[in-house]
Tab-separated table of C-alpha atoms in Angstrom:
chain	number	residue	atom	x	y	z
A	660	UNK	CA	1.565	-30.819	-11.556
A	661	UNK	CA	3.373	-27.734	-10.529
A	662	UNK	CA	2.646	-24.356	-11.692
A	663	UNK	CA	5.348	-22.992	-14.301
A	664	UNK	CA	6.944	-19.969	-12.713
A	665	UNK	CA	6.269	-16.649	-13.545
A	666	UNK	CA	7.972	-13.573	-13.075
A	667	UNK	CA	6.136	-10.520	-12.123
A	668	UNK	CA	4.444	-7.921	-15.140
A	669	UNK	CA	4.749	-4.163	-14.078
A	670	UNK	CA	2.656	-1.976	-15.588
A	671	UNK	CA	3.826	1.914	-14.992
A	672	UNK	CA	0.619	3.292	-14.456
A	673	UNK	CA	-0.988	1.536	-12.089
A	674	UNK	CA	2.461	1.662	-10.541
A	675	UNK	CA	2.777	4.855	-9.775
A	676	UNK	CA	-0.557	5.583	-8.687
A	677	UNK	CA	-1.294	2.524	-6.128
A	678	UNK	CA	2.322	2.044	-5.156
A	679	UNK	CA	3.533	5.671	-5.013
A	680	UNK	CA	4.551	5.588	-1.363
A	681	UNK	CA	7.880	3.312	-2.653
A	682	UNK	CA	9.263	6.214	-4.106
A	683	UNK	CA	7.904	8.955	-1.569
A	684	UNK	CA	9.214	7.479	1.189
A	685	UNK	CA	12.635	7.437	0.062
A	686	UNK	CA	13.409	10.771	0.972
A	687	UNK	CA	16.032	8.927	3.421
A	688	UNK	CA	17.557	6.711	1.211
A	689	UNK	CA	18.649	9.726	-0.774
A	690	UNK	CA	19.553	11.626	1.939
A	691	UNK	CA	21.923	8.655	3.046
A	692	UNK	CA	23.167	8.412	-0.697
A	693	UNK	CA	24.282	12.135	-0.589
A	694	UNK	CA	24.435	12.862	-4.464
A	695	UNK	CA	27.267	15.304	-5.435
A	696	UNK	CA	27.548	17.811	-8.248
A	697	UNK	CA	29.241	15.841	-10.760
A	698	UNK	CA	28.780	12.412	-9.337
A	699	UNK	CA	28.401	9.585	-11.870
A	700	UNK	CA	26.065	7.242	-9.955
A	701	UNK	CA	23.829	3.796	-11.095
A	702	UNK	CA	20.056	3.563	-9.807
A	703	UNK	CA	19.949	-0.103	-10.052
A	704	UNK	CA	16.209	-0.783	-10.400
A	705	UNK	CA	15.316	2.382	-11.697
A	706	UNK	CA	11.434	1.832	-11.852
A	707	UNK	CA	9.910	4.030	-13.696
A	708	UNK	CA	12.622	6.734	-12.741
A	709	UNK	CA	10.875	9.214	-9.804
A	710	UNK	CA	13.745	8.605	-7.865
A	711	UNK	CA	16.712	9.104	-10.598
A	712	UNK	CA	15.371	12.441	-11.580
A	713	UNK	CA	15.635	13.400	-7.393
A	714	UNK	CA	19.272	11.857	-7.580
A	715	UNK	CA	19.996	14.256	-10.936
A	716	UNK	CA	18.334	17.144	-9.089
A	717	UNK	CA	20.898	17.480	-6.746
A	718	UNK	CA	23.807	17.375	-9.560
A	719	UNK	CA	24.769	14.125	-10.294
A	720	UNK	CA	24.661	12.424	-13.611
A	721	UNK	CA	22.390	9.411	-13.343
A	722	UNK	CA	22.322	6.020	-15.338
A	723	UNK	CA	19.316	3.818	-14.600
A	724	UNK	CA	19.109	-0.021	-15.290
A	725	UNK	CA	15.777	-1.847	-14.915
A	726	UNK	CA	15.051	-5.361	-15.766
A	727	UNK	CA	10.979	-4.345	-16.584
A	728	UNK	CA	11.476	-3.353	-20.810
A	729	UNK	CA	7.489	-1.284	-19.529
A	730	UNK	CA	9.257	0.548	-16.601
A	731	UNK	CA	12.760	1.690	-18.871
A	732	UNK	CA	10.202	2.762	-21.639
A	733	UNK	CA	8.569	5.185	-18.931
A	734	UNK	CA	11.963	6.288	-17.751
A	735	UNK	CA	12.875	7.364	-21.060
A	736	UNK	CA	9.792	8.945	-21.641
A	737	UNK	CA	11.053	11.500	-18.295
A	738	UNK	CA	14.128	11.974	-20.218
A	739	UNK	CA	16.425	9.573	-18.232
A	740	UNK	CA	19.075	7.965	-19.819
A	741	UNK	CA	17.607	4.337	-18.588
A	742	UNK	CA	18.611	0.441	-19.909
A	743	UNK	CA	16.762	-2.611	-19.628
A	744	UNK	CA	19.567	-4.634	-17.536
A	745	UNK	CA	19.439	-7.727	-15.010
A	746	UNK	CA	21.304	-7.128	-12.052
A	747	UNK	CA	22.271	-10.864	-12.137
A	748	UNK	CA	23.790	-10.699	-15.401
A	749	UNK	CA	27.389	-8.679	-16.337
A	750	UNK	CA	26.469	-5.015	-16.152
A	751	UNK	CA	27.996	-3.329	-19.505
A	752	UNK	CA	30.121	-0.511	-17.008
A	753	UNK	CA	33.584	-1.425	-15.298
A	754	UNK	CA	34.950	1.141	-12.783
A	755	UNK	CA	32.712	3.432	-13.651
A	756	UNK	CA	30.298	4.679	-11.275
A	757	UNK	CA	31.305	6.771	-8.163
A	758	UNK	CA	28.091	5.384	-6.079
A	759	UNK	CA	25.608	2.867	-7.054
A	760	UNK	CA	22.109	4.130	-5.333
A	761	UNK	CA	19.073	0.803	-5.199
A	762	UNK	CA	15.652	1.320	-3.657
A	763	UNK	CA	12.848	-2.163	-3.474
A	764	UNK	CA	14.610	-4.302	-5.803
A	765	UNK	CA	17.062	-6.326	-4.443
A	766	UNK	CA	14.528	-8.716	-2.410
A	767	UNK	CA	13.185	-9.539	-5.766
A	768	UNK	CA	17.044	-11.261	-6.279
A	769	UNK	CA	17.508	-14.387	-4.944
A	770	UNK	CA	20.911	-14.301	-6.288
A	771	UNK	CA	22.461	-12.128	-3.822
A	772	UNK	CA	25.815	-12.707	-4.099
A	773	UNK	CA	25.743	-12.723	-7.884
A	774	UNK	CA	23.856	-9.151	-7.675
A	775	UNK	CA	26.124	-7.699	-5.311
A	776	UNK	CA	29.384	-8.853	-7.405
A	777	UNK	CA	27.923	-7.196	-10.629
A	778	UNK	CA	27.099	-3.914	-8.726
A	779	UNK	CA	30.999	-4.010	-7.182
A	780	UNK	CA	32.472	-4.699	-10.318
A	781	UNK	CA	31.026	-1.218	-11.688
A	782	UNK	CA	31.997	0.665	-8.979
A	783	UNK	CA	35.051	2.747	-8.419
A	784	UNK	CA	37.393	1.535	-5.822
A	785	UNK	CA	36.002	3.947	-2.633
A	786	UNK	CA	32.612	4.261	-4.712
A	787	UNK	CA	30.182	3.950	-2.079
A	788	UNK	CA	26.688	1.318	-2.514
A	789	UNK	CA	23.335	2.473	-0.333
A	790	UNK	CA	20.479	0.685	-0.713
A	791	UNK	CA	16.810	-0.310	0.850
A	792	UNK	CA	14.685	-3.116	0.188
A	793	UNK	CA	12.546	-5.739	2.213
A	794	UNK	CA	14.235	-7.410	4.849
A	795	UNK	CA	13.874	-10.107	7.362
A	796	UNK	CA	9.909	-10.140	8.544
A	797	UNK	CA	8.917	-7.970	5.692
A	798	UNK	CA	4.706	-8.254	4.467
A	799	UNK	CA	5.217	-11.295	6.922
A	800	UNK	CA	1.387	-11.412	7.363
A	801	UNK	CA	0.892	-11.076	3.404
A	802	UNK	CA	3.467	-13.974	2.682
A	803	UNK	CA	1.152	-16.033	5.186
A	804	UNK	CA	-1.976	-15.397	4.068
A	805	UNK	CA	-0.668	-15.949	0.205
A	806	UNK	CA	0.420	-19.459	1.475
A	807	UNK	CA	-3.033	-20.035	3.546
A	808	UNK	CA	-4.924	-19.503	0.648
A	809	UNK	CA	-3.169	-21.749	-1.797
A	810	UNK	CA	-3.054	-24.612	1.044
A	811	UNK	CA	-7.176	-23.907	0.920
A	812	UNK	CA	-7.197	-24.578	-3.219
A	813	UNK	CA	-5.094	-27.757	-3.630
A	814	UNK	CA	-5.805	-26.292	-7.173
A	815	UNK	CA	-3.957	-23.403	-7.115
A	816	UNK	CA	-0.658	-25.935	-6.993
A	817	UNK	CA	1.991	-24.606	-4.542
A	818	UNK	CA	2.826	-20.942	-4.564
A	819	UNK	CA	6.439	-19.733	-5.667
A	820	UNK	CA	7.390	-16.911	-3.336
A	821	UNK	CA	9.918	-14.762	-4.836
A	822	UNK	CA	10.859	-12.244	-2.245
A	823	UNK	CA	14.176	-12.604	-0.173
A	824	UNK	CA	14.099	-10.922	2.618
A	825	UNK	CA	17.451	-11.298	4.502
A	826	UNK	CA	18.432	-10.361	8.276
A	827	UNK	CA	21.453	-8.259	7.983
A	828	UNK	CA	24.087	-10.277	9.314
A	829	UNK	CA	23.548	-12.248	6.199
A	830	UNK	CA	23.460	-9.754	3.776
A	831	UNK	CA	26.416	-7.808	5.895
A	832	UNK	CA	28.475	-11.412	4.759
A	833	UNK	CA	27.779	-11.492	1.549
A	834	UNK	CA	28.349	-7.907	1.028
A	835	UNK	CA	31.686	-7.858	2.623
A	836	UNK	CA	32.876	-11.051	0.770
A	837	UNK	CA	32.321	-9.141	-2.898
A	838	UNK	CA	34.737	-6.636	-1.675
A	839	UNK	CA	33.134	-3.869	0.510
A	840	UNK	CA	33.338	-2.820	3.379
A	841	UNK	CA	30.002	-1.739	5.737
A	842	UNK	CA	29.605	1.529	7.184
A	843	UNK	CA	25.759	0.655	8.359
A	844	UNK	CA	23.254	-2.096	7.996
A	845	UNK	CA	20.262	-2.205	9.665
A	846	UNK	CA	16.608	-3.119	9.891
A	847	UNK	CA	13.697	-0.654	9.646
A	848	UNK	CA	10.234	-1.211	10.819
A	849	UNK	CA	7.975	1.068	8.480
A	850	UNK	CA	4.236	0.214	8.654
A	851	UNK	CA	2.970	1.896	5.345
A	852	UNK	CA	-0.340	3.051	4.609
A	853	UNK	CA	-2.291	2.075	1.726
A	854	UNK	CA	-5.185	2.610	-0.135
A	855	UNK	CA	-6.294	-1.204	-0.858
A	856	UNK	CA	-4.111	-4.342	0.207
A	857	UNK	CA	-5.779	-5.695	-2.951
A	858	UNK	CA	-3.479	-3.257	-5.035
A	859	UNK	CA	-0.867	-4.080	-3.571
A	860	UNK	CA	-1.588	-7.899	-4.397
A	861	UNK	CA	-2.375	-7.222	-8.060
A	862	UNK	CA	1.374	-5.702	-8.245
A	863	UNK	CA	3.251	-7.428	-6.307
A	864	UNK	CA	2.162	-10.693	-6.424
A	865	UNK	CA	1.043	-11.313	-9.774
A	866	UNK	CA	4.076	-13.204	-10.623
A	867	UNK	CA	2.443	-15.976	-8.006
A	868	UNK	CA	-0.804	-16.014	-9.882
A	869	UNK	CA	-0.335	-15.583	-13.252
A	870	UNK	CA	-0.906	-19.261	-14.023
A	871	UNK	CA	-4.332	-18.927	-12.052
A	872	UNK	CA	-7.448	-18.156	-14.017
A	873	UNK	CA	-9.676	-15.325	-14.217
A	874	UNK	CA	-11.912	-16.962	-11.675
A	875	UNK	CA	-9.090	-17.964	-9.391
A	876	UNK	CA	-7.119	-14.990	-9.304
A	877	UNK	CA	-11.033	-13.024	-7.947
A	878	UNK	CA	-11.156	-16.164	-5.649
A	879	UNK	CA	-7.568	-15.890	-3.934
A	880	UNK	CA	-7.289	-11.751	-4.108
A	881	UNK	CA	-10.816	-11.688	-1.922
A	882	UNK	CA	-10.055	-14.784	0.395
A	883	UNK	CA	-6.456	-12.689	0.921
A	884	UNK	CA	-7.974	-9.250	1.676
A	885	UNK	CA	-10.499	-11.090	4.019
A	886	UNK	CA	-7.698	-12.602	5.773
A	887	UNK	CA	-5.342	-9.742	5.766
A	888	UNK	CA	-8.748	-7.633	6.783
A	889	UNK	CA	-8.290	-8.115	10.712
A	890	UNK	CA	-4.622	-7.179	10.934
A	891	UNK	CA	-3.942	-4.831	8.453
A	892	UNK	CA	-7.425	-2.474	8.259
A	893	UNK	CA	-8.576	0.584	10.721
A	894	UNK	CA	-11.927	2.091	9.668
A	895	UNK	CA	-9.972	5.322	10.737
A	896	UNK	CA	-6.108	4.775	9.273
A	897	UNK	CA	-7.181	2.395	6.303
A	898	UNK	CA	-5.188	-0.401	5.333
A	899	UNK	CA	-1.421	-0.038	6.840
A	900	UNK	CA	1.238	-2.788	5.525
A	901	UNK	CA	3.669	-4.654	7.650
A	902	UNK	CA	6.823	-3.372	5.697
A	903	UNK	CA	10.150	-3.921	7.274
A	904	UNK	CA	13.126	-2.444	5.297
A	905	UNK	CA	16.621	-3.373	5.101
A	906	UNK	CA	18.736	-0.354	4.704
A	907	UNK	CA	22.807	-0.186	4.461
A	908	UNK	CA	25.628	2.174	3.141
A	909	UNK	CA	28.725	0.204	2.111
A	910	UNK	CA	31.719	1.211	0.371
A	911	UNK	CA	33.798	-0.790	-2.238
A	912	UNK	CA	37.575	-1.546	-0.818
């Protein structure tokens, strides 16, 4: 019997303080955005907003849409004018927005094309779209040692991967058949440091364990960190992450 699927929890907190490099090493991603003084621009996937206050910072008005109800709530709480929206679904703006600004979300949407209409369809015509998010070969070694584990506990039942992690000439297609044209795509080796691959696992991949008990969840976190152990850990450096990023500036015909 399969596993029902489940989609990832996030929980703020433990968000921001395990995962804290997502939003500190964006620093490029804005740069590439280029907010203007009274800009009207969508973070799509806001999080729990570090990055929309940065965009405001610099003089544009920000809107953020996040699908997590826990990660809007925080927004707000910054005083970010925030919504909990899917990116999949309608978005409530037409012509609206004069750039729409996305950092790690999109390979948590399958639904690419459907995404990528909604996000065009808000846009002004000329609005410009830069975004970053995992691309092809991303946490390949995680991926494989999160399948390795669950072909070790028949158990388990078979693990539902929900990262998409495209090569750019895909997502370059897709992109230009909603209506835009690309300035830059490209992929972007970025080996990232981190405190415990174990955190990362408890954040990001507890949509794939969620039907797991107590016991099984200890089981497959340890037999993952002992796996990801030999590749991934320097008793000098610490654990460093095999992240690959898919990064693009595209602008809406």
């Amino acid at each position: 019997m399969q596993p029902k699927k489940k989609s990832n929890q996030w929980n703020p907190d433990s968000y921001s303080k395990h995962t804290d490099f997502v939003y500190k090493l964006a620093s490029p991603l804005v740069n590439l955005l280029d907010p203007r003084k009274g800009e009207m621009i969508l973070d799509a996937g806001c999080g729990e907003g570090s990055l929309t206050l940065e965009i405001m910072r610099r003089g544009a008005r920000v809107i953020g849409v996040d699908q997590s109800p826990e990660m809007v709530q925080k927004a707000r709480e910054k005083g970010l004018e925030a919504y909990e929206v899917s990116l999949t679904e309608s978005l409530p703006w037409r012509v609206k927005f004069d750039a729409v600004f996305s950092n790690a979300v999109l390979h948590w949407i399958p639904q690419a094309r459907e995404a990528v209409r909604n996000i065009a369809t808000s846009l002004k015509p000329g609005g410009r779209f830069v975004a970053e998010f995992g691309g092809a070969g991303n946490v390949a070694h995680i991926v494989a040692a999160i399948k390795e584990v669950f072909a070790r506990h028949p158990e388990f039942g078979e693990p539902d991967i929900p990262w998409y992690f495209p090569a750019p000439q895909s997502y370059r297609e897709i992109l230009e058949a909603e209506g835009f044209k690309v300035e830059w795509i490209d992929l972007i080796p970025r080996p990232t440091p981190m405190e415990d691959v174990r955190y990362w696992l408890e954040i990001f991949a507890n949509g794939i364990i969620g039907h797991l008990s107590p016991e099984q969840k200890v089981i497959f976190l340890e037999e993952c960190r002992m796996i990801l152990r030999e590749s991934f850990y320097d008793p000098e450096k610490g654990w460093v992450i095999d992240y690959v990023r898919l990064r693009f500036k595209a602008w809406k015909r």
